[in-house]
CSV table of C-alpha atoms in Angstrom, one decimal:
chain,number,residue,atom,x,y,z
A,225,UNK,CA,21.7,-14.9,-19.8
A,226,UNK,CA,24.5,-13.3,-17.7
A,227,UNK,CA,23.9,-14.7,-14.3
A,228,UNK,CA,24.2,-18.4,-15.3
A,229,UNK,CA,27.7,-17.6,-16.7
A,230,UNK,CA,28.6,-15.5,-13.7
A,231,UNK,CA,27.5,-18.3,-11.3
A,232,UNK,CA,28.9,-21.2,-13.2
A,233,UNK,CA,32.2,-19.7,-14.3
A,234,UNK,CA,33.0,-17.1,-11.5
A,235,UNK,CA,31.1,-18.2,-8.3
A,236,UNK,CA,31.6,-21.9,-8.8
A,237,UNK,CA,34.3,-22.3,-11.5
A,238,UNK,CA,33.4,-24.4,-14.5
A,239,UNK,CA,36.5,-26.6,-14.7
A,240,UNK,CA,35.4,-30.1,-15.8
A,241,UNK,CA,31.7,-29.0,-16.0
A,242,UNK,CA,31.3,-28.4,-12.2
A,243,UNK,CA,29.6,-25.0,-12.8
A,244,UNK,CA,27.2,-26.7,-15.3
A,245,UNK,CA,26.4,-29.3,-12.7
A,246,UNK,CA,25.5,-26.7,-10.0
A,247,UNK,CA,23.5,-24.5,-12.4
A,248,UNK,CA,21.6,-27.5,-13.5
A,249,UNK,CA,20.7,-28.2,-9.9
A,250,UNK,CA,19.5,-24.6,-9.4
A,251,UNK,CA,17.1,-24.8,-12.2
A,252,UNK,CA,15.9,-28.3,-11.5
A,253,UNK,CA,15.2,-27.7,-7.8
A,254,UNK,CA,13.4,-24.4,-8.4
A,255,UNK,CA,11.3,-25.9,-11.1
A,256,UNK,CA,10.5,-29.0,-9.0
A,257,UNK,CA,9.2,-26.7,-6.2
A,258,UNK,CA,7.0,-24.7,-8.6
A,259,UNK,CA,5.8,-27.9,-10.3
A,260,UNK,CA,4.7,-29.4,-7.0
A,261,UNK,CA,3.1,-26.2,-5.6
A,262,UNK,CA,1.5,-24.7,-8.7
A,263,UNK,CA,-1.7,-26.8,-9.0
A,264,UNK,CA,-2.3,-26.6,-5.2
A,265,UNK,CA,-1.8,-22.8,-5.1
A,266,UNK,CA,-3.8,-22.4,-8.3
A,267,UNK,CA,-6.8,-23.9,-6.6
A,268,UNK,CA,-6.3,-21.8,-3.5
A,269,UNK,CA,-6.2,-18.7,-5.7
A,270,UNK,CA,-9.6,-19.5,-7.1
A,271,UNK,CA,-11.4,-20.5,-3.9
A,272,UNK,CA,-9.8,-17.7,-1.8
A,273,UNK,CA,-10.1,-15.2,-4.7
A,274,UNK,CA,-6.5,-14.3,-4.3
A,275,UNK,CA,-5.1,-14.8,-7.8
A,276,UNK,CA,-3.6,-11.3,-8.0
A,277,UNK,CA,-2.3,-11.5,-4.4
A,278,UNK,CA,-0.3,-14.7,-5.2
A,279,UNK,CA,1.1,-13.1,-8.3
A,280,UNK,CA,2.3,-10.2,-6.1
A,281,UNK,CA,3.7,-12.6,-3.5
A,282,UNK,CA,5.8,-14.6,-6.0
A,283,UNK,CA,7.0,-11.5,-7.8
A,284,UNK,CA,8.2,-10.0,-4.5
A,285,UNK,CA,10.2,-13.2,-3.7
A,286,UNK,CA,11.9,-13.0,-7.1
A,287,UNK,CA,12.6,-9.3,-6.9
A,288,UNK,CA,14.1,-9.5,-3.4
A,289,UNK,CA,16.2,-12.6,-4.2
A,290,UNK,CA,17.6,-11.0,-7.4
A,291,UNK,CA,18.5,-7.9,-5.4
A,292,UNK,CA,20.4,-10.0,-2.8
A,293,UNK,CA,22.5,-11.5,-5.6
A,294,UNK,CA,24.5,-8.2,-5.4
A,295,UNK,CA,26.2,-9.5,-2.2
A,296,UNK,CA,27.6,-12.7,-3.8
A,297,UNK,CA,31.4,-13.2,-3.8
A,298,UNK,CA,33.6,-15.8,-5.5
A,299,UNK,CA,33.3,-19.2,-3.8
A,300,UNK,CA,29.8,-18.5,-2.3
A,301,UNK,CA,28.4,-21.5,-4.1
A,302,UNK,CA,25.7,-22.4,-1.6
A,303,UNK,CA,24.6,-18.8,-1.0
A,304,UNK,CA,24.3,-18.3,-4.8
A,305,UNK,CA,22.5,-21.6,-5.1
A,306,UNK,CA,19.9,-20.6,-2.5
A,307,UNK,CA,19.3,-17.1,-3.9
A,308,UNK,CA,19.1,-18.2,-7.5
A,309,UNK,CA,16.7,-20.9,-6.6
A,310,UNK,CA,14.4,-18.5,-4.8
A,311,UNK,CA,14.6,-16.0,-7.6
A,312,UNK,CA,13.5,-18.6,-10.1
A,313,UNK,CA,10.8,-20.0,-7.9
A,314,UNK,CA,9.4,-16.5,-7.5
A,315,UNK,CA,9.4,-15.8,-11.3
A,316,UNK,CA,8.1,-19.2,-12.4
A,317,UNK,CA,5.5,-19.4,-9.7
A,318,UNK,CA,4.2,-16.0,-10.6
A,319,UNK,CA,3.8,-17.0,-14.2
A,320,UNK,CA,1.2,-19.6,-13.1
A,321,UNK,CA,-1.1,-16.8,-12.0
A,322,UNK,CA,-0.2,-14.5,-14.8
A,323,UNK,CA,-1.1,-17.2,-17.4
A,324,UNK,CA,-4.5,-17.8,-15.7
A,325,UNK,CA,-5.6,-14.2,-16.5
A,326,UNK,CA,-5.5,-14.8,-20.3
A,327,UNK,CA,-8.8,-16.6,-20.8
A,328,UNK,CA,-10.5,-14.2,-18.4
A,329,UNK,CA,-9.6,-11.0,-20.1
A,330,UNK,CA,-9.3,-11.9,-23.8
A,331,UNK,CA,-12.0,-13.4,-26.1
A,332,UNK,CA,-11.1,-16.8,-27.5
A,333,UNK,CA,-10.7,-15.6,-31.1
A,334,UNK,CA,-8.0,-13.2,-30.0
A,335,UNK,CA,-6.1,-15.4,-27.5
A,336,UNK,CA,-3.5,-16.6,-29.9
A,337,UNK,CA,-2.4,-13.2,-31.1
A,338,UNK,CA,-2.6,-11.7,-27.6
A,339,UNK,CA,-0.5,-14.6,-26.2
A,340,UNK,CA,2.1,-13.8,-28.9
A,341,UNK,CA,2.0,-10.1,-28.2
A,342,UNK,CA,2.5,-10.8,-24.5
A,343,UNK,CA,5.7,-12.8,-25.2
A,344,UNK,CA,6.8,-10.2,-27.7
A,345,UNK,CA,6.5,-7.4,-25.1
A,346,UNK,CA,8.3,-9.5,-22.6
A,347,UNK,CA,11.2,-9.9,-25.0
A,348,UNK,CA,11.2,-6.1,-25.6
A,349,UNK,CA,11.5,-5.6,-21.8
A,350,UNK,CA,14.5,-8.0,-21.8
A,351,UNK,CA,16.2,-6.1,-24.5
A,352,UNK,CA,15.8,-2.8,-22.6
A,353,UNK,CA,17.2,-4.3,-19.4
A,354,UNK,CA,20.2,-5.7,-21.2
A,355,UNK,CA,20.9,-2.4,-22.9
A,356,UNK,CA,21.0,-0.8,-19.5
A,357,UNK,CA,23.3,-3.6,-18.2
A,358,UNK,CA,25.9,-3.3,-21.0
A,359,UNK,CA,28.0,-0.5,-19.4
A,360,UNK,CA,27.8,-2.1,-15.9
A,361,UNK,CA,29.0,-5.5,-17.2
A,362,UNK,CA,31.8,-3.9,-19.2
A,363,UNK,CA,33.1,-2.3,-16.0
A,364,UNK,CA,32.6,-5.6,-14.1
A,365,UNK,CA,30.0,-4.1,-11.9
A,366,UNK,CA,28.0,-7.3,-11.6
A,367,UNK,CA,26.6,-6.4,-8.1
A,368,UNK,CA,25.1,-3.2,-9.6
A,369,UNK,CA,23.8,-5.2,-12.5
A,370,UNK,CA,21.7,-7.6,-10.3
A,371,UNK,CA,20.4,-4.6,-8.3
A,372,UNK,CA,19.3,-2.9,-11.6
A,373,UNK,CA,17.6,-6.0,-12.7
A,374,UNK,CA,15.7,-6.2,-9.4
A,375,UNK,CA,14.5,-2.6,-9.7
A,376,UNK,CA,13.6,-3.0,-13.4
A,377,UNK,CA,11.6,-6.2,-12.7
A,378,UNK,CA,9.6,-4.4,-9.9
A,379,UNK,CA,8.8,-1.4,-12.1
A,380,UNK,CA,7.7,-3.5,-15.1
A,381,UNK,CA,5.5,-5.6,-12.8
A,382,UNK,CA,3.6,-2.6,-11.5
A,383,UNK,CA,1.1,-2.3,-14.4
A,384,UNK,CA,-0.1,-5.8,-13.8
A,385,UNK,CA,-0.9,-5.0,-10.1
A,386,UNK,CA,-2.6,-1.8,-11.1
A,387,UNK,CA,-4.7,-2.8,-14.0
A,388,UNK,CA,-5.4,-6.6,-14.0
A,389,UNK,CA,-8.8,-7.5,-12.5
A,390,UNK,CA,-9.0,-7.3,-8.7
A,391,UNK,CA,-9.3,-10.4,-6.5
A,392,UNK,CA,-12.9,-11.2,-5.7
A,393,UNK,CA,-12.2,-11.9,-2.0
A,394,UNK,CA,-13.7,-14.7,0.1
A,395,UNK,CA,-14.3,-15.4,3.8
A,396,UNK,CA,-13.0,-18.9,3.5
A,397,UNK,CA,-9.7,-19.5,5.4
A,398,UNK,CA,-6.4,-20.3,3.7
A,399,UNK,CA,-6.5,-23.8,5.2
A,400,UNK,CA,-10.0,-24.5,3.9
A,401,UNK,CA,-9.2,-23.0,0.5
A,402,UNK,CA,-6.0,-25.1,0.4
A,403,UNK,CA,-7.9,-28.3,1.1
A,404,UNK,CA,-10.6,-27.5,-1.5
A,405,UNK,CA,-7.9,-26.4,-4.0
A,406,UNK,CA,-6.0,-29.6,-3.5
A,407,UNK,CA,-9.1,-31.8,-3.9
A,408,UNK,CA,-10.2,-29.8,-7.0
A,409,UNK,CA,-6.7,-30.2,-8.5
A,410,UNK,CA,-7.0,-34.0,-8.0
A,411,UNK,CA,-10.3,-34.0,-9.8
A,412,UNK,CA,-8.8,-31.9,-12.6
A,413,UNK,CA,-6.0,-34.5,-12.9
A,414,UNK,CA,-8.6,-37.3,-13.1
A,415,UNK,CA,-10.5,-35.3,-15.7
A,416,UNK,CA,-7.4,-34.8,-17.8
A,417,UNK,CA,-6.5,-38.4,-17.6
A,418,UNK,CA,-9.9,-39.2,-19.0
A,419,UNK,CA,-9.5,-36.8,-21.9
A,420,UNK,CA,-7.0,-38.6,-24.2
A,421,UNK,CA,-6.2,-35.7,-26.4
A,422,UNK,CA,-5.4,-33.4,-23.5
A,423,UNK,CA,-3.3,-36.2,-22.0
A,424,UNK,CA,-1.3,-36.7,-25.2
A,425,UNK,CA,-0.8,-32.9,-25.5
A,426,UNK,CA,0.6,-32.6,-22.0
A,427,UNK,CA,2.9,-35.6,-22.5
A,428,UNK,CA,4.2,-34.0,-25.7
A,429,UNK,CA,4.6,-30.6,-24.0
A,430,UNK,CA,6.4,-32.3,-21.0
A,431,UNK,CA,9.0,-33.7,-23.4
A,432,UNK,CA,9.6,-31.0,-25.9
A,433,UNK,CA,9.5,-28.2,-23.4
A,434,UNK,CA,12.3,-30.0,-21.6
A,435,UNK,CA,14.4,-29.3,-24.7
A,436,UNK,CA,13.3,-25.6,-24.8
A,437,UNK,CA,14.1,-25.0,-21.1
A,438,UNK,CA,17.5,-26.7,-21.4
A,439,UNK,CA,18.4,-24.4,-24.3
A,440,UNK,CA,17.3,-21.4,-22.4
A,441,UNK,CA,19.2,-22.5,-19.3
A,442,UNK,CA,22.5,-23.4,-20.9
A,443,UNK,CA,22.8,-21.3,-24.1
A,444,UNK,CA,24.8,-18.5,-22.5
A,445,UNK,CA,27.0,-20.9,-20.5
A,446,UNK,CA,27.7,-22.9,-23.6
A,447,UNK,CA,28.6,-19.7,-25.5
A,448,UNK,CA,31.0,-18.5,-22.7
A,449,UNK,CA,32.6,-21.8,-21.8
A,450,UNK,CA,32.9,-23.6,-25.2
A,451,UNK,CA,33.2,-20.6,-27.6
A,452,UNK,CA,34.8,-18.0,-25.3
A,453,UNK,CA,32.1,-15.3,-25.4
A,454,UNK,CA,32.8,-12.4,-23.0
A,455,UNK,CA,30.0,-11.0,-20.8
A,456,UNK,CA,29.4,-7.9,-23.0
A,457,UNK,CA,29.5,-10.1,-26.1
A,458,UNK,CA,26.8,-12.3,-24.5
A,459,UNK,CA,24.6,-9.3,-23.9
A,460,UNK,CA,24.8,-8.2,-27.5
A,461,UNK,CA,24.2,-11.8,-28.6
A,462,UNK,CA,21.2,-12.1,-26.3
A,463,UNK,CA,19.8,-8.7,-27.5
A,464,UNK,CA,19.9,-10.0,-31.1
A,465,UNK,CA,18.2,-13.3,-29.9
A,466,UNK,CA,15.5,-11.3,-28.1
A,467,UNK,CA,14.8,-9.2,-31.1
A,468,UNK,CA,14.5,-12.2,-33.3
A,469,UNK,CA,12.3,-13.9,-30.6
A,470,UNK,CA,10.1,-10.7,-30.5
A,471,UNK,CA,9.8,-10.7,-34.3
A,472,UNK,CA,8.9,-14.4,-34.2
A,473,UNK,CA,6.2,-13.9,-31.5
A,474,UNK,CA,4.6,-11.0,-33.4
A,475,UNK,CA,4.9,-12.4,-36.9
A,476,UNK,CA,3.4,-15.7,-35.9
A,477,UNK,CA,0.7,-14.2,-33.6
A,478,UNK,CA,-2.0,-14.1,-36.3
A,479,UNK,CA,-0.9,-17.4,-38.0
A,480,UNK,CA,-1.5,-19.1,-34.6
A,481,UNK,CA,-5.1,-18.1,-34.9
A,482,UNK,CA,-5.5,-18.7,-38.6
A,483,UNK,CA,-3.3,-21.8,-39.2
A,484,UNK,CA,-4.0,-23.2,-35.8
A,485,UNK,CA,-1.5,-23.5,-32.9
A,486,UNK,CA,-0.8,-27.2,-33.6
A,487,UNK,CA,0.7,-26.5,-37.0
A,488,UNK,CA,2.8,-23.7,-35.6
A,489,UNK,CA,4.1,-25.9,-32.8
A,490,UNK,CA,5.1,-28.6,-35.3
A,491,UNK,CA,7.0,-26.1,-37.5
A,492,UNK,CA,8.7,-24.7,-34.4
A,493,UNK,CA,9.9,-28.2,-33.3
A,494,UNK,CA,11.3,-29.0,-36.7
A,495,UNK,CA,13.3,-25.8,-36.5
A,496,UNK,CA,14.5,-26.5,-33.0
A,497,UNK,CA,15.8,-30.0,-34.0
A,498,UNK,CA,17.8,-28.4,-36.8
A,499,UNK,CA,19.2,-25.8,-34.5
A,500,UNK,CA,20.4,-28.3,-31.9
A,501,UNK,CA,22.1,-30.5,-34.5
A,502,UNK,CA,23.9,-27.5,-36.0
A,503,UNK,CA,24.9,-26.2,-32.5
A,504,UNK,CA,27.0,-29.4,-32.0
A,505,UNK,CA,29.2,-28.5,-35.0
A,506,UNK,CA,29.5,-24.7,-34.4
A,507,UNK,CA,33.1,-23.6,-33.8
A,508,UNK,CA,33.2,-19.8,-34.1
A,509,UNK,CA,31.4,-17.0,-32.4
A,510,UNK,CA,30.0,-15.7,-35.7
A,511,UNK,CA,28.5,-19.1,-36.5
A,512,UNK,CA,26.9,-19.2,-33.0
A,513,UNK,CA,25.6,-15.7,-33.4
A,514,UNK,CA,23.9,-16.6,-36.7
A,515,UNK,CA,22.5,-19.8,-35.3
A,516,UNK,CA,21.2,-18.0,-32.1
A,517,UNK,CA,19.4,-15.4,-34.2
A,518,UNK,CA,17.7,-18.1,-36.2
A,519,UNK,CA,16.8,-20.0,-33.0
A,520,UNK,CA,15.3,-16.9,-31.5
A,521,UNK,CA,12.5,-16.8,-34.1
A,522,UNK,CA,11.2,-20.1,-32.8
A,523,UNK,CA,11.5,-19.3,-29.1
A,524,UNK,CA,8.6,-16.9,-28.7
A,525,UNK,CA,6.6,-18.8,-31.4
A,526,UNK,CA,6.6,-22.2,-29.7
A,527,UNK,CA,5.8,-20.7,-26.3
A,528,UNK,CA,2.9,-18.6,-27.6
A,529,UNK,CA,1.5,-21.4,-29.8
A,530,UNK,CA,1.7,-24.0,-27.0
A,531,UNK,CA,-0.2,-21.8,-24.6
A,532,UNK,CA,-2.8,-20.9,-27.2
A,533,UNK,CA,-3.3,-24.6,-28.0
A,534,UNK,CA,-3.8,-25.5,-24.4
A,535,UNK,CA,-6.5,-22.9,-23.9
A,536,UNK,CA,-8.6,-24.7,-26.4
A,537,UNK,CA,-8.9,-27.6,-24.0
A,538,UNK,CA,-9.9,-25.6,-20.9
A,539,UNK,CA,-13.5,-25.8,-19.7
A,540,UNK,CA,-15.3,-22.6,-18.6
A,541,UNK,CA,-14.2,-21.3,-15.2
A,542,UNK,CA,-11.4,-23.8,-15.0
A,543,UNK,CA,-8.5,-21.5,-16.0
A,544,UNK,CA,-6.6,-21.4,-12.7
A,545,UNK,CA,-6.7,-25.2,-12.1
A,546,UNK,CA,-5.9,-26.1,-15.7
A,547,UNK,CA,-3.1,-23.6,-15.9
A,548,UNK,CA,-1.9,-25.1,-12.6
A,549,UNK,CA,-1.6,-28.4,-14.3
A,550,UNK,CA,-0.1,-26.7,-17.3
A,551,UNK,CA,2.6,-25.2,-15.1
A,552,UNK,CA,3.1,-28.6,-13.3
A,553,UNK,CA,3.9,-30.2,-16.6
A,554,UNK,CA,6.0,-27.3,-17.9
A,555,UNK,CA,8.1,-26.9,-14.7
A,556,UNK,CA,8.5,-30.7,-14.4
A,557,UNK,CA,9.9,-30.6,-17.9
A,558,UNK,CA,12.6,-28.3,-16.7
A,559,UNK,CA,13.8,-30.8,-14.1
A,560,UNK,CA,15.3,-33.6,-16.2
A,561,UNK,CA,16.8,-31.6,-19.1
A,562,UNK,CA,19.1,-29.3,-17.1
A,563,UNK,CA,20.1,-32.2,-14.8
A,564,UNK,CA,21.0,-34.3,-17.9
A,565,UNK,CA,22.9,-31.5,-19.6
A,566,UNK,CA,24.9,-30.7,-16.4
A,567,UNK,CA,25.6,-34.4,-15.7
A,568,UNK,CA,26.8,-35.1,-19.3
A,569,UNK,CA,28.9,-32.0,-19.4
A,570,UNK,CA,30.6,-32.9,-16.1
A,571,UNK,CA,30.9,-36.6,-16.8
A,572,UNK,CA,32.3,-36.2,-20.4
A,573,UNK,CA,34.1,-32.9,-19.5
A,574,UNK,CA,32.6,-31.3,-22.7
A,575,UNK,CA,29.4,-29.5,-23.4
A,576,UNK,CA,29.1,-30.6,-27.0
A,577,UNK,CA,27.8,-34.1,-26.3
A,578,UNK,CA,25.2,-32.6,-24.0
A,579,UNK,CA,23.9,-30.6,-26.8
A,580,UNK,CA,22.8,-33.7,-28.7
A,581,UNK,CA,20.6,-34.8,-25.8
A,582,UNK,CA,18.3,-31.9,-26.5
A,583,UNK,CA,17.4,-33.4,-30.0
A,584,UNK,CA,15.8,-36.4,-28.3
A,585,UNK,CA,13.4,-34.2,-26.4
A,586,UNK,CA,12.3,-32.2,-29.5
A,587,UNK,CA,12.0,-35.3,-31.8
A,588,UNK,CA,10.0,-37.3,-29.2
A,589,UNK,CA,7.7,-34.4,-28.5
A,590,UNK,CA,7.1,-33.8,-32.2
A,591,UNK,CA,6.1,-37.4,-32.8
A,592,UNK,CA,3.5,-37.3,-30.0
A,593,UNK,CA,2.1,-33.8,-30.8
A,594,UNK,CA,1.3,-34.9,-34.4
A,595,UNK,CA,-1.1,-37.5,-33.0
A,596,UNK,CA,-3.1,-34.9,-30.9
A,597,UNK,CA,-6.6,-34.1,-32.3
A,598,UNK,CA,-7.3,-30.4,-31.9
A,599,UNK,CA,-5.2,-27.3,-32.0
A,600,UNK,CA,-7.0,-26.1,-35.1
A,601,UNK,CA,-7.6,-22.4,-36.2
A,602,UNK,CA,-9.4,-20.2,-33.6
A,603,UNK,CA,-11.0,-18.2,-36.5
């Protein structure tokens, strides 16, 4: 929320959309790296029995890179680009292994609500870190802010490393595990291509998640650049959004199981289409605050419902590989959207036309997901 604005407007300078262009590159490159490596590493984690170890590895990369952001100065565009890319690779790469634990530790009939609770707790953590950051940002202590985030991230990750199931361990070498993991991933892809409903689901997810990721990536930059939000105002705005997202995740946790995740995804996409269209016409901070609060309700909901729907397609003991493919699709979806937004903003010298490009992603994804068979109630 704060760093995209700091990087685009202060480190780069966002005259003519140049900061948007660079920030779009950060997100797209980091997501491309994760997209390419996730299925391969997911297979390695299973064969080597190192799922938890890889989660720790990626988390360490992110925590370290975030801490190093404290040393950035104005004009350090390349250094900021590298560190932000590494931080995002670490976070998004770790999520692959984090997601793969869900079917292993939660019974099927509770996966929807636990998925929702997980996102809800995540939003609660974001709110706490933002509250801690408010006095630092108001005093322009951005270096201290990034250091605080790094420490907070490390502390909140500790319970996962302490309490999640241990790695099983294996005598197979990393190279052998890598080869087996890659081959298994290819077989998984072939299996998915043969399963028409899974294929349609992933295509829909690829498209509409592009819209979701683009909103997440550029919402704060849009607020600061187009509507003139100050950093401390952005924090308050984001806290409100996180609270609404937390409420959305918890409120819809049970309906995901009872209504079925597919219906919840469709309702969320309809809401997102409305939000993107209204955002094009917003002119005041108050209007944007109200719209962002409404949008937050659908943020945690669509993420939790999508993940819960995908788990219904996963065969027994195929969690890591299938979630590797899931990550491949999700991270690939974060490549085109941010690039398109950044390019349109730079080419047209305005962020408003770029907003409308998001509607295309949501609408197309909605039309496809409606045709998918499955996603019914878990109970």
